[in-house]
Coordinates of C-alpha atoms and ligand atoms in Angstrom, one line a residue:
M581 CA 78.0 31.9 -9.6
A582 CA 77.9 33.2 -6.3
Q583 CA 74.6 35.0 -5.0
A584 CA 73.8 37.2 -2.3
P585 CA 71.8 34.9 -0.2
A586 CA 69.7 37.8 1.1
V587 CA 67.5 37.9 -2.1
S588 CA 64.6 35.7 -2.0
G589 CA 61.0 35.9 -3.2
P590 CA 57.7 36.2 -1.1
G591 CA 55.6 33.3 0.3
W592 CA 52.3 32.4 -1.1
D593 CA 48.9 32.9 0.3
L594 CA 46.6 29.7 0.5
S595 CA 44.2 30.9 3.0
Q596 CA 41.7 31.8 0.0
E597 CA 41.3 28.0 -0.1
Y598 CA 41.6 26.7 3.4
S599 CA 43.0 28.1 6.5
G600 CA 44.9 24.9 7.2
V601 CA 44.6 20.9 7.3
D602 CA 42.1 21.6 10.1
D603 CA 39.8 24.0 8.3
P604 CA 36.2 22.6 8.8
A605 CA 35.8 23.7 5.2
L606 CA 38.3 21.2 4.2
Q607 CA 36.3 18.4 5.8
E608 CA 33.1 19.5 4.5
D609 CA 34.8 19.2 0.8
L610 CA 35.9 15.7 1.7
Q611 CA 32.5 14.9 3.0
A612 CA 30.9 16.3 -0.3
L613 CA 33.4 14.1 -2.1
Q614 CA 32.2 11.1 -0.3
A615 CA 28.4 11.9 -1.1
L616 CA 29.1 12.2 -4.6
L617 CA 31.2 9.0 -5.0
D618 CA 28.3 7.3 -3.2
Q619 CA 25.6 8.7 -5.5
A620 CA 27.5 7.5 -8.7
A621 CA 28.2 4.0 -7.1
E622 CA 24.5 3.7 -6.4
L623 CA 23.9 4.6 -10.2
N624 CA 26.6 2.3 -11.5
P625 CA 24.1 -0.8 -12.0
Q626 CA 22.0 1.0 -14.1
L627 CA 24.9 1.3 -16.8
Q628 CA 24.1 -2.6 -17.5
P629 CA 22.4 -3.7 -19.8
A630 CA 23.5 -0.9 -22.2
D631 CA 20.0 1.1 -23.2
D632 CA 18.5 4.2 -22.5
A633 CA 18.4 4.0 -19.0
A634 CA 22.1 3.4 -19.2
V635 CA 22.7 6.5 -21.4
A636 CA 20.9 8.6 -18.6
A637 CA 22.7 7.1 -15.9
A638 CA 26.1 7.9 -17.9
Q639 CA 25.2 11.5 -18.2
Q640 CA 24.3 11.6 -14.2
I641 CA 27.5 10.0 -13.4
A642 CA 29.5 12.3 -15.9
K643 CA 27.9 15.2 -14.0
L644 CA 28.9 13.6 -10.5
R645 CA 32.2 12.9 -11.9
D646 CA 33.1 16.3 -12.8
S647 CA 32.0 17.8 -9.3
A648 CA 33.9 14.9 -7.6
A649 CA 37.0 15.8 -9.4
V650 CA 37.2 19.1 -8.7
L651 CA 36.9 18.5 -4.8
L652 CA 39.4 15.9 -4.9
A653 CA 41.8 18.0 -7.0
N654 CA 41.2 21.1 -4.6
V655 CA 42.1 19.1 -1.4
S656 CA 45.0 17.4 -3.4
T657 CA 46.5 20.7 -4.5
F658 CA 46.4 22.2 -0.9
A659 CA 48.2 19.2 0.4
N660 CA 50.7 19.2 -2.2
C661 CA 51.2 22.9 -2.0
L662 CA 51.8 22.4 1.8
L663 CA 54.3 19.6 1.2
S664 CA 56.3 21.3 -1.5
V665 CA 57.1 24.2 0.9
D666 CA 57.6 21.9 3.8
A667 CA 58.0 18.3 2.9
K668 CA 57.8 17.5 6.8
H669 CA 54.6 19.1 7.4
G670 CA 52.8 16.3 9.4
G671 CA 49.3 17.4 9.0
A672 CA 49.9 17.8 5.0
Q673 CA 51.3 14.2 4.9
M674 CA 48.5 12.7 6.8
L675 CA 45.9 14.5 4.7
N676 CA 47.9 12.9 1.6
G677 CA 47.4 9.4 3.2
T678 CA 43.6 10.0 3.5
L679 CA 43.6 11.5 -0.1
Q680 CA 45.2 8.3 -1.5
G681 CA 42.0 6.2 -0.3
Y682 CA 39.8 9.0 -2.1
R683 CA 41.8 8.6 -5.4
K684 CA 41.5 4.7 -5.2
Q685 CA 37.6 5.0 -4.6
F686 CA 37.4 7.6 -7.5
G687 CA 39.1 5.3 -9.8
D688 CA 37.0 2.2 -9.1
V689 CA 33.6 3.9 -8.6
F690 CA 34.2 5.5 -12.2
E691 CA 35.5 2.7 -14.0
A692 CA 32.2 1.2 -15.0
W693 CA 31.4 4.6 -16.5
S694 CA 34.5 4.8 -18.7
Q695 CA 34.0 1.2 -19.9
F696 CA 30.4 2.2 -20.9
I697 CA 31.8 5.2 -22.9
D698 CA 34.6 3.3 -24.4
G699 CA 32.2 0.4 -25.4
A700 CA 28.9 2.3 -26.4
T701 CA 27.6 2.6 -29.8
A702 CA 27.9 5.6 -32.0
E703 CA 24.1 6.2 -31.4
Q704 CA 24.3 5.7 -27.7
I705 CA 27.3 8.4 -27.7
E706 CA 25.3 10.8 -29.7
S707 CA 22.3 10.6 -27.3
Y708 CA 24.9 10.8 -24.3
L709 CA 26.5 14.0 -25.6
S710 CA 22.8 15.5 -26.1
D711 CA 22.8 16.6 -22.8
P712 CA 24.0 20.2 -22.5
D713 CA 26.1 19.5 -19.5
V714 CA 27.8 16.7 -20.9
A715 CA 28.0 18.1 -24.5
P716 CA 31.3 20.0 -24.0
S717 CA 33.2 16.6 -23.3
A718 CA 32.5 15.8 -27.0
F719 CA 36.2 16.1 -28.1
Q720 CA 37.5 14.0 -25.0
V721 CA 34.8 11.4 -25.4
H722 CA 35.4 11.0 -29.3
H723 CA 39.2 11.4 -29.1
G724 CA 39.2 8.7 -26.2
R725 CA 37.0 6.3 -28.4
A726 CA 39.4 6.6 -31.5
R727 CA 41.3 3.8 -29.6
S728 CA 38.1 1.8 -29.0
H729 CA 39.1 -0.9 -31.6
E730 CA 42.0 -1.8 -29.3
K731 CA 39.9 -2.8 -26.4
L732 CA 39.8 -6.4 -25.4
S733 CA 37.0 -7.7 -23.4
L734 CA 36.0 -6.6 -20.1
A735 CA 37.2 -9.7 -18.4
E736 CA 40.6 -9.5 -20.3
E737 CA 41.3 -5.9 -19.6
S738 CA 40.8 -6.6 -16.1
L739 CA 43.1 -9.7 -16.2
V740 CA 45.9 -7.4 -18.1
N741 CA 45.6 -4.6 -15.5
G742 CA 45.8 -7.2 -12.6
L743 CA 48.7 -8.9 -13.9
S744 CA 50.6 -5.7 -14.7
Q745 CA 51.0 -4.5 -11.3
D746 CA 53.5 -7.4 -10.8
G747 CA 54.4 -7.2 -14.4
I748 CA 55.4 -4.3 -16.6
H749 CA 54.8 -2.0 -13.5
A750 CA 57.2 -4.0 -11.6
W751 CA 59.9 -3.7 -13.8
G752 CA 59.3 0.0 -13.5
R753 CA 59.5 -0.2 -9.8
L754 CA 62.6 -2.2 -9.7
Y755 CA 64.3 0.4 -11.8
D756 CA 63.4 3.1 -9.4
Q757 CA 64.8 1.1 -6.4
I758 CA 68.0 0.7 -8.2
A759 CA 68.1 4.5 -9.2
G760 CA 67.4 5.3 -5.5
S761 CA 70.0 2.9 -4.0
L762 CA 72.6 3.5 -6.3
Q763 CA 76.1 4.8 -5.3
C764 CA 78.7 6.4 -7.5
E765 CA 82.3 6.9 -6.7
V766 CA 83.0 10.4 -7.9
L767 CA 86.5 12.0 -8.1
V768 CA 85.9 15.6 -6.5
G769 CA 89.3 17.6 -6.5
N770 CA 91.7 14.8 -5.9
E771 CA 89.7 12.5 -3.4
T772 CA 87.0 9.8 -4.5
R773 CA 83.9 10.3 -2.6
S774 CA 80.7 8.0 -2.5
M775 CA 77.3 9.7 -3.4
G776 CA 74.1 9.1 -4.5
L777 CA 72.4 9.5 -8.0
A778 CA 70.9 12.9 -7.2
Q779 CA 73.7 14.4 -5.7
T780 CA 76.0 13.0 -8.5
S781 CA 73.6 14.4 -11.0
G782 CA 74.1 17.8 -9.7
L783 CA 77.8 17.8 -10.5
L784 CA 77.0 17.6 -14.2
M785 CA 75.9 21.2 -14.0
S786 CA 79.4 22.1 -12.6
A787 CA 81.1 24.9 -14.5
Q788 CA 84.4 22.9 -14.3
D789 CA 84.6 20.5 -17.4
S790 CA 86.6 17.8 -15.8
Q791 CA 84.3 17.6 -12.9
R792 CA 81.2 16.9 -14.9
Q793 CA 83.1 14.3 -17.0
A794 CA 84.3 12.6 -13.7
A795 CA 80.5 12.6 -12.5
W796 CA 79.2 11.1 -15.7
Q797 CA 81.9 8.5 -15.6
A798 CA 81.1 7.7 -12.0
I799 CA 77.2 7.5 -13.0
N800 CA 78.0 5.3 -15.9
Q801 CA 80.1 2.8 -13.7
A802 CA 77.4 2.6 -11.0
W803 CA 74.8 1.7 -13.8
Q804 CA 77.2 -0.8 -15.3
A805 CA 77.0 -3.1 -12.1
H806 CA 73.3 -3.1 -12.9
E807 CA 73.5 -3.6 -16.7
E808 CA 72.1 -7.2 -16.5
S809 CA 69.0 -5.9 -14.2
C810 CA 68.3 -2.9 -16.6
T811 CA 68.7 -5.2 -20.0
A812 CA 65.9 -7.6 -18.2
G813 CA 63.8 -4.5 -17.4
I814 CA 64.0 -2.8 -20.7
N815 CA 63.6 -6.0 -22.5
A816 CA 60.5 -6.9 -20.5
I817 CA 58.9 -3.5 -20.8
A818 CA 59.1 -3.3 -24.4
G819 CA 58.1 -7.1 -24.7
W820 CA 55.1 -6.5 -22.6
R821 CA 53.9 -3.7 -24.8
L822 CA 54.5 -5.4 -28.1
E823 CA 52.8 -8.3 -26.8
M824 CA 49.8 -5.9 -25.9
C825 CA 50.2 -4.5 -29.4
K826 CA 49.5 -7.8 -30.7
Q827 CA 46.8 -8.8 -28.6
R828 CA 45.1 -5.4 -29.2
S829 CA 45.5 -5.8 -33.1
R830 CA 42.2 -8.1 -33.5
E831 CA 40.3 -5.5 -35.4
Q832 CA 43.3 -3.6 -37.0
P833 CA 47.0 -3.4 -36.5
V834 CA 48.1 -1.4 -33.5
H835 CA 51.5 -0.1 -33.9
F836 CA 53.6 0.6 -30.7
L837 CA 53.8 4.2 -31.7
D838 CA 49.9 4.6 -31.7
A839 CA 49.6 4.9 -27.9
P840 CA 52.1 7.6 -27.5
V841 CA 50.9 9.6 -30.5
H842 CA 47.4 9.5 -29.3
M843 CA 48.2 10.5 -25.8
N844 CA 49.6 13.7 -27.2
R845 CA 46.8 14.1 -29.5
I846 CA 48.8 14.3 -32.8
G847 CA 48.8 12.0 -35.7
R848 CA 51.8 9.9 -37.0
A849 CA 52.2 12.2 -40.1
T850 CA 52.9 15.2 -37.7
L851 CA 55.2 13.1 -35.7
D852 CA 57.1 11.9 -38.9
T853 CA 57.2 15.5 -40.2
L854 CA 58.6 16.7 -37.1
L855 CA 61.5 14.2 -36.9
Q856 CA 62.3 14.5 -40.5
V857 CA 62.8 18.4 -40.1
A858 CA 65.1 17.9 -37.1
A859 CA 67.2 15.5 -39.3
D860 CA 67.0 17.9 -42.2
N861 CA 68.5 20.4 -39.8
K862 CA 71.1 18.4 -37.9
A863 CA 73.9 20.4 -39.2
L864 CA 72.6 23.4 -37.7
S865 CA 72.3 21.7 -34.4
Q866 CA 75.7 19.9 -34.5
R867 CA 77.0 23.3 -35.1
A868 CA 75.6 24.8 -31.9
A869 CA 76.7 21.8 -30.2
A870 CA 80.3 22.2 -31.4
L871 CA 80.2 26.0 -30.5
Q872 CA 79.3 25.0 -27.0
A873 CA 82.3 22.7 -26.9
R874 CA 84.5 25.6 -28.3
A875 CA 83.3 28.0 -25.7
Y876 CA 85.0 25.4 -23.2
G877 CA 88.1 25.5 -25.2
K878 CA 87.6 21.9 -26.6
S879 CA 87.0 20.2 -30.0
G880 CA 84.2 17.8 -29.0
F881 CA 80.5 18.0 -27.2
G882 CA 80.4 15.2 -24.6
P883 CA 77.4 13.4 -23.2
W884 CA 78.4 15.3 -19.8
D885 CA 77.9 18.7 -21.2
L886 CA 74.2 18.4 -21.7
R887 CA 73.3 20.4 -18.5
A888 CA 76.8 22.3 -18.3
P889 CA 76.3 26.0 -17.3
A890 CA 77.8 29.0 -19.5
P891 CA 81.4 29.2 -19.1
V892 CA 82.5 31.8 -16.5
L893 CA 84.5 34.7 -18.5
G894 CA 85.5 36.6 -15.2
G895 CA 85.1 40.3 -14.6
A896 CA 82.5 41.7 -12.5
D897 CA 79.3 39.4 -11.2
S898 CA 76.3 41.1 -12.7
G899 CA 74.9 40.9 -9.1
A900 CA 71.5 39.6 -7.9
I901 CA 68.0 40.5 -9.1
S902 CA 65.4 41.2 -6.5
F903 CA 62.0 39.6 -6.9
E904 CA 60.5 43.0 -7.3
Q905 CA 62.9 43.7 -10.3
A906 CA 62.3 40.2 -11.7
V907 CA 58.7 40.9 -11.6
E908 CA 58.9 44.2 -13.4
V909 CA 61.3 42.7 -16.0
I910 CA 58.6 40.0 -16.6
A911 CA 55.6 42.3 -16.5
S912 CA 57.1 44.7 -19.1
A913 CA 58.4 41.9 -21.4
Y914 CA 54.8 40.3 -21.3
G915 CA 53.3 43.7 -21.6
E916 CA 55.0 44.2 -24.8
V917 CA 52.7 41.5 -26.4
H918 CA 49.5 43.2 -24.7
P919 CA 49.0 45.0 -21.5
D920 CA 46.6 42.3 -20.3
M921 CA 49.5 40.0 -19.8
A922 CA 51.6 42.8 -17.8
E923 CA 48.5 42.9 -15.6
F924 CA 48.1 39.3 -15.3
V925 CA 52.1 39.1 -14.0
R926 CA 51.3 41.8 -11.3
M927 CA 47.8 40.2 -10.3
M928 CA 49.9 36.9 -9.6
V929 CA 52.2 38.8 -7.2
R930 CA 49.4 41.0 -5.6
E931 CA 47.0 38.2 -4.8
R932 CA 50.1 36.5 -3.6
W933 CA 49.7 33.2 -5.9
V934 CA 53.7 33.3 -6.2
E935 CA 55.9 31.0 -3.8
G936 CA 59.5 32.0 -3.9
T937 CA 61.0 31.8 -0.4
I938 CA 64.2 29.8 0.5
G939 CA 63.7 27.2 3.0
P940 CA 65.4 24.1 4.3
N941 CA 62.5 21.9 3.6
K942 CA 61.4 22.9 0.3
A943 CA 61.0 20.7 -2.6
P944 CA 63.5 21.3 -5.3
G945 CA 62.5 22.7 -8.9
A946 CA 59.6 24.8 -9.8
H947 CA 56.1 24.3 -11.0
C948 CA 52.9 25.8 -11.7
T949 CA 49.7 24.4 -10.0
G950 CA 46.1 25.5 -9.5
F951 CA 43.1 25.2 -7.0
A952 CA 40.1 23.5 -9.2
K953 CA 37.3 25.3 -7.1
S954 CA 38.5 28.8 -7.6
R955 CA 40.2 28.2 -10.5
T956 CA 43.2 30.2 -9.6
P957 CA 46.7 29.3 -10.5
R958 CA 49.9 29.0 -8.0
V959 CA 53.6 29.4 -9.1
Y960 CA 56.0 27.6 -7.0
M961 CA 59.9 27.9 -6.9
T962 CA 62.7 28.9 -4.8
Y963 CA 63.6 32.4 -5.7
T964 CA 67.3 33.4 -5.1
G965 CA 68.1 36.3 -7.5
G966 CA 69.7 34.7 -10.4
Q967 CA 69.0 35.4 -14.1
S968 CA 68.0 31.8 -14.5
D969 CA 65.4 32.5 -11.5
V970 CA 64.0 35.3 -13.6
I971 CA 63.7 32.9 -16.5
T972 CA 62.0 30.1 -14.4
L973 CA 59.7 32.5 -13.0
A974 CA 58.6 33.8 -16.6
H975 CA 58.3 30.2 -17.6
E976 CA 56.0 29.1 -14.7
L977 CA 54.0 32.0 -15.0
G978 CA 53.4 31.3 -18.6
H979 CA 51.7 28.1 -17.4
A980 CA 49.9 30.3 -15.0
L981 CA 48.6 32.5 -17.7
H982 CA 47.4 29.3 -19.9
S983 CA 45.4 28.0 -16.8
W984 CA 44.0 31.4 -16.1
V985 CA 42.7 32.2 -19.7
M986 CA 40.9 28.9 -19.7
R987 CA 39.4 29.3 -16.2
D988 CA 35.6 29.7 -17.4
L989 CA 35.9 26.6 -19.6
P990 CA 34.0 23.3 -18.8
E991 CA 36.1 21.1 -16.7
S992 CA 36.2 18.7 -19.7
Q993 CA 37.9 21.2 -21.8
R994 CA 40.4 22.5 -19.5
S995 CA 43.2 19.7 -19.7
Y996 CA 45.7 19.3 -22.6
G997 CA 48.2 16.8 -24.1
M998 CA 51.8 17.1 -23.2
S999 CA 52.7 18.2 -26.5
L1000 CA 51.0 21.6 -26.2
A1001 CA 51.5 21.9 -22.2
E1002 CA 54.6 23.9 -22.8
T1003 CA 53.2 26.4 -25.2
A1004 CA 52.7 29.3 -23.0
S1005 CA 55.5 28.6 -20.8
T1006 CA 58.2 28.5 -23.3
F1007 CA 56.5 31.7 -25.1
G1008 CA 56.8 33.6 -21.7
E1009 CA 60.4 32.3 -21.2
T1010 CA 61.3 33.3 -24.6
L1011 CA 59.8 36.8 -24.3
V1012 CA 61.6 37.4 -21.1
R1013 CA 64.9 36.0 -22.4
D1014 CA 64.9 38.3 -25.5
A1015 CA 64.2 41.3 -23.0
L1016 CA 66.9 40.4 -20.8
L1017 CA 69.3 40.0 -23.8
A1018 CA 68.3 43.4 -25.1
Q1019 CA 69.0 45.1 -21.8
S1020 CA 72.2 43.1 -21.0
T1021 CA 75.4 45.4 -20.1
S1022 CA 78.0 42.6 -20.1
A1023 CA 79.3 39.9 -22.4
Q1024 CA 78.8 37.3 -19.5
Q1025 CA 75.0 38.0 -19.2
R1026 CA 74.6 38.0 -23.0
L1027 CA 76.9 34.6 -22.9
D1028 CA 74.5 33.2 -20.1
I1029 CA 71.4 33.9 -22.2
L1030 CA 72.7 32.6 -25.7
W1031 CA 74.2 29.7 -23.7
E1032 CA 70.7 28.5 -22.3
E1033 CA 69.3 29.0 -25.9
M1034 CA 72.3 26.7 -27.5
S1035 CA 71.6 24.3 -24.6
A1036 CA 67.9 24.2 -25.4
L1037 CA 68.6 23.6 -29.0
T1038 CA 71.1 20.8 -28.5
A1039 CA 68.7 19.2 -26.0
F1040 CA 65.5 19.3 -28.1
M1041 CA 67.1 19.0 -31.8
L1042 CA 69.9 16.4 -31.1
N1043 CA 69.3 14.8 -27.7
I1044 CA 65.4 14.2 -27.8
P1045 CA 65.8 12.6 -31.4
T1046 CA 68.7 10.4 -30.3
R1047 CA 66.2 9.0 -27.5
F1048 CA 63.5 8.5 -30.0
E1049 CA 65.5 6.9 -32.4
F1050 CA 66.9 4.5 -29.7
E1051 CA 63.6 3.6 -28.4
R1052 CA 62.1 3.3 -32.0
N1053 CA 65.0 0.6 -33.0
L1054 CA 64.9 -1.0 -29.5
Y1055 CA 61.1 -1.8 -30.1
T1056 CA 61.6 -2.8 -33.8
A1057 CA 64.4 -5.2 -32.8
R1058 CA 62.6 -6.6 -29.8
Q1059 CA 59.8 -8.0 -31.9
Q1060 CA 62.5 -10.6 -32.9
R1061 CA 64.0 -11.5 -29.5
P1062 CA 65.2 -9.8 -26.4
L1063 CA 68.4 -8.0 -26.8
R1064 CA 71.8 -8.4 -25.0
V1065 CA 73.8 -5.9 -23.0
Q1066 CA 76.4 -5.0 -25.7
E1067 CA 73.4 -4.8 -28.3
L1068 CA 72.0 -2.2 -26.5
K1069 CA 75.1 -0.2 -25.7
D1070 CA 75.8 -0.5 -29.4
M1071 CA 72.2 0.5 -30.5
M1072 CA 72.6 3.6 -28.1
A1073 CA 75.9 4.4 -29.5
E1074 CA 75.1 4.2 -33.0
A1075 CA 71.8 6.7 -32.2
W1076 CA 74.3 9.1 -30.4
R1077 CA 76.5 9.3 -33.5
A1078 CA 73.8 9.5 -35.9
W1079 CA 72.5 12.7 -34.3
Y1080 CA 75.5 14.4 -33.0
G1081 CA 77.8 13.5 -36.0
D1082 CA 81.3 15.1 -35.7
A1083 CA 80.2 17.5 -33.0
L1084 CA 80.3 14.7 -30.5
A1085 CA 83.5 13.7 -28.4
E1086 CA 82.2 10.1 -27.3
P1087 CA 78.8 8.8 -27.4
D1088 CA 76.9 7.8 -24.4
E1089 CA 76.6 4.1 -24.5
M1090 CA 75.1 3.6 -20.9
F1091 CA 72.2 6.1 -21.6
W1092 CA 69.6 3.2 -22.2
A1093 CA 70.3 2.3 -18.4
S1094 CA 71.0 5.8 -17.0
K1095 CA 68.0 7.5 -18.7
L1096 CA 64.7 7.0 -16.5
H1097 CA 62.4 7.9 -19.1
F1098 CA 63.1 4.2 -20.8
Y1099 CA 61.6 2.9 -17.6
I1100 CA 58.5 4.5 -17.0
S1101 CA 56.0 1.6 -17.0
G1102 CA 52.8 4.0 -17.4
L1103 CA 53.9 5.7 -20.8
S1104 CA 56.3 4.9 -23.9
F1105 CA 58.4 7.4 -26.0
Y1106 CA 58.5 10.0 -23.2
N1107 CA 60.9 12.0 -25.6
F1108 CA 59.1 13.5 -28.8
P1109 CA 56.7 15.7 -27.0
Y1110 CA 59.5 17.8 -25.9
L1111 CA 60.9 18.2 -29.3
F1112 CA 57.1 19.1 -30.6
G1113 CA 56.5 21.6 -27.6
Y1114 CA 59.8 23.3 -28.2
L1115 CA 59.4 23.9 -32.0
F1116 CA 55.7 24.5 -31.7
S1117 CA 55.9 27.2 -29.0
L1118 CA 58.9 29.1 -30.9
G1119 CA 56.9 28.9 -34.0
L1120 CA 54.0 30.5 -32.4
Y1121 CA 56.4 33.0 -30.9
A1122 CA 57.7 33.8 -34.3
R1123 CA 54.3 34.9 -35.4
R1124 CA 54.0 37.6 -32.8
D1125 CA 55.8 40.3 -34.9
A1126 CA 53.9 39.4 -37.9
N1127 CA 50.2 39.6 -36.3
G1128 CA 51.0 42.7 -34.3
Q1129 CA 48.5 44.2 -32.4
D1130 CA 46.0 41.2 -33.4
F1131 CA 48.4 38.7 -31.9
Y1132 CA 47.3 38.7 -28.2
P1133 CA 43.7 37.8 -28.9
R1134 CA 44.5 35.1 -31.3
Y1135 CA 47.0 33.7 -28.8
V1136 CA 44.5 33.7 -26.3
A1137 CA 41.8 31.9 -28.3
L1138 CA 44.4 29.4 -29.3
L1139 CA 45.4 28.7 -25.7
R1140 CA 41.6 28.4 -24.8
D1141 CA 41.2 25.5 -27.7
T1142 CA 44.3 23.5 -26.4
G1143 CA 42.0 21.4 -24.3
R1144 CA 39.3 20.7 -27.0
M1145 CA 41.1 19.8 -30.3
T1146 CA 44.0 17.9 -31.5
A1147 CA 47.3 19.7 -32.2
E1148 CA 46.8 19.7 -35.9
E1149 CA 43.4 21.3 -35.7
L1150 CA 44.5 24.1 -33.4
A1151 CA 47.4 24.9 -35.7
A1152 CA 45.0 25.1 -38.9
K1153 CA 42.5 27.1 -37.1
H1154 CA 44.8 29.6 -35.3
L1155 CA 47.9 29.6 -37.3
D1156 CA 46.7 28.6 -40.6
V1157 CA 49.4 26.0 -40.9
S1158 CA 49.6 22.3 -41.5
L1159 CA 51.6 20.4 -38.9
E1160 CA 52.1 17.6 -41.2
E1161 CA 53.8 19.4 -43.4
P1162 CA 57.6 20.9 -43.1
V1163 CA 57.1 24.4 -43.7
F1164 CA 55.7 25.6 -40.3
W1165 CA 58.5 23.4 -38.7
Q1166 CA 61.2 24.5 -40.9
Q1167 CA 60.4 28.2 -40.7
T1168 CA 60.9 27.9 -36.7
V1169 CA 64.2 26.4 -37.4
D1170 CA 65.2 29.0 -39.6
A1171 CA 64.5 31.7 -36.9
L1172 CA 66.8 29.5 -34.5
A1173 CA 69.5 29.6 -37.1
K1174 CA 69.9 33.3 -36.3
R1175 CA 70.3 32.7 -32.6
V1176 CA 73.0 30.2 -33.3
D1177 CA 74.8 33.0 -35.4
A1178 CA 74.6 35.3 -32.7
F1179 CA 76.1 33.0 -30.2
E1180 CA 79.0 32.3 -32.9
A1181 CA 79.6 36.1 -33.1
L1182 CA 79.7 36.5 -29.5
L1183 CA 82.2 33.7 -29.0
Q1184 CA 84.2 35.3 -31.6
E1185 CA 84.1 38.6 -30.0
I1186 CA 85.2 37.2 -26.5
E1187 CA 88.1 35.3 -28.1
T1188 CA 89.3 38.0 -29.6
R1189 CA 89.2 40.1 -26.7
N1190 CA 90.9 37.5 -24.6
R1191 CA 93.5 37.1 -27.2
G1192 CA 94.1 40.8 -27.0
R1193 CA 94.6 40.7 -23.1
K1194 CA 97.4 37.9 -23.4
Ligands
ZN2244 ZN1 57.0 23.8 -18.0

């Protein structure tokens, strides 16, 4: 949709941290960081042998590590903030290079400490955690140690780590290199153009159905030229992980889902229930996909429709929303939950902690970051006045609120798994979307909002399970032997059909090659956390009305616990539900069904009106 280019957001103020890369305070922080690293390095020899002196050294090192992490993160955030506004900022680029050295040193210096924590006896850990400054890390320590049965010997771990650089990680890098150099031949209008993957992917957001399909075909053709390399890569990555599972099974069997589930701080039973609920509600999700296709006047949902915008109905454009208006919309929607939430939004803007300018060298996308020393959040985006920008701002402010309510907690309790990371953001986004829907004055505005909801529903409830099912089948089959190109295509097509059913126009059989997530060498199953986060936050949102005025303090208490318990413990304590049982998840899906109904009713209304016009 065309937008008046005059609308933009404010620039952020970073001067509360450092006046610039030359600020002496920044150099002082780096010197202090170096001193902390040196002190820790001096203590390292005391970690062997593992006796009382080792425990005392580990406690000292843990405190040094916390302080060092804060300084390193603070300067890193500053460099990243400068670079996201101006990718060509020379000083920030140099600072980033310097920081790489510190990061490497940080990893090396604290490796012995982390091995001590993993390898220590239960008594030693009890004694280690008896220090009041170290005690808050209890959850982190115990959760990390839950997988200590998988540990190989120190020498073996170090060998694996060394070999993996040119082993599993090399395959990941090869994939990135192919993706970065890929040229797609796309039909644009009636001329064929050659363009890179990023630019071609941008066309998948075209409002023109044929354009999206052409872009999708071009991307798949480009990947087909590399299908043998991708096959070698995906087989090697899966094979490496399966071999590691085998090696790590000396004490008890290790499954390929153990690591991703643990990383997300959930259990296998929860994952199984989550996917079962998605499967039980396939018909609803497929209905949403079919309605999206119908809105474009066609019978089937194509793989190229995943990121399609709402169809344009014609009629008056709703016009751009100024940044100030956006802030008011968000503050009043947030304020419906509690006045503190509205005040938080206004504070973020007043303190100039939001970056929304338009600039030629700005990084794309939006994110929330924060300074570790002052524990103040920052929101980054490019604000151009579209309705989707308002939603993005609401989303990022949700992340900011999450970190803000945790600002007084010990460092070791302030990080949370990916499964809970989108809780506050999705919550904030949903609040504002509902407010916009209530205020909407045109069918197009309502369509835009409900369309986004349907896109999210089909992405999380159909596409994510498709990816999961493929990946699980891949790992299962790979246990026997490497798979051939055609087998991977068939396996992927089958997963698409299994989830999309009759709503699907055709499966995306090259998705195993075109989806980057299957080639991240550092982690596997980068899919189910999205489904978890989506349904968990909507489930929480659905409880807002039921809890009335009590809701906000309970919400804050829940957010504050995200860094010190598993998702199951969190849900039991704050929502009084079991994530291992389908009830909570099913209630959330039932609430979504009403949105699908609303979307269908709107479509019907638009279709009736259009027929009347003819
Ligand atoms: Zn987010």
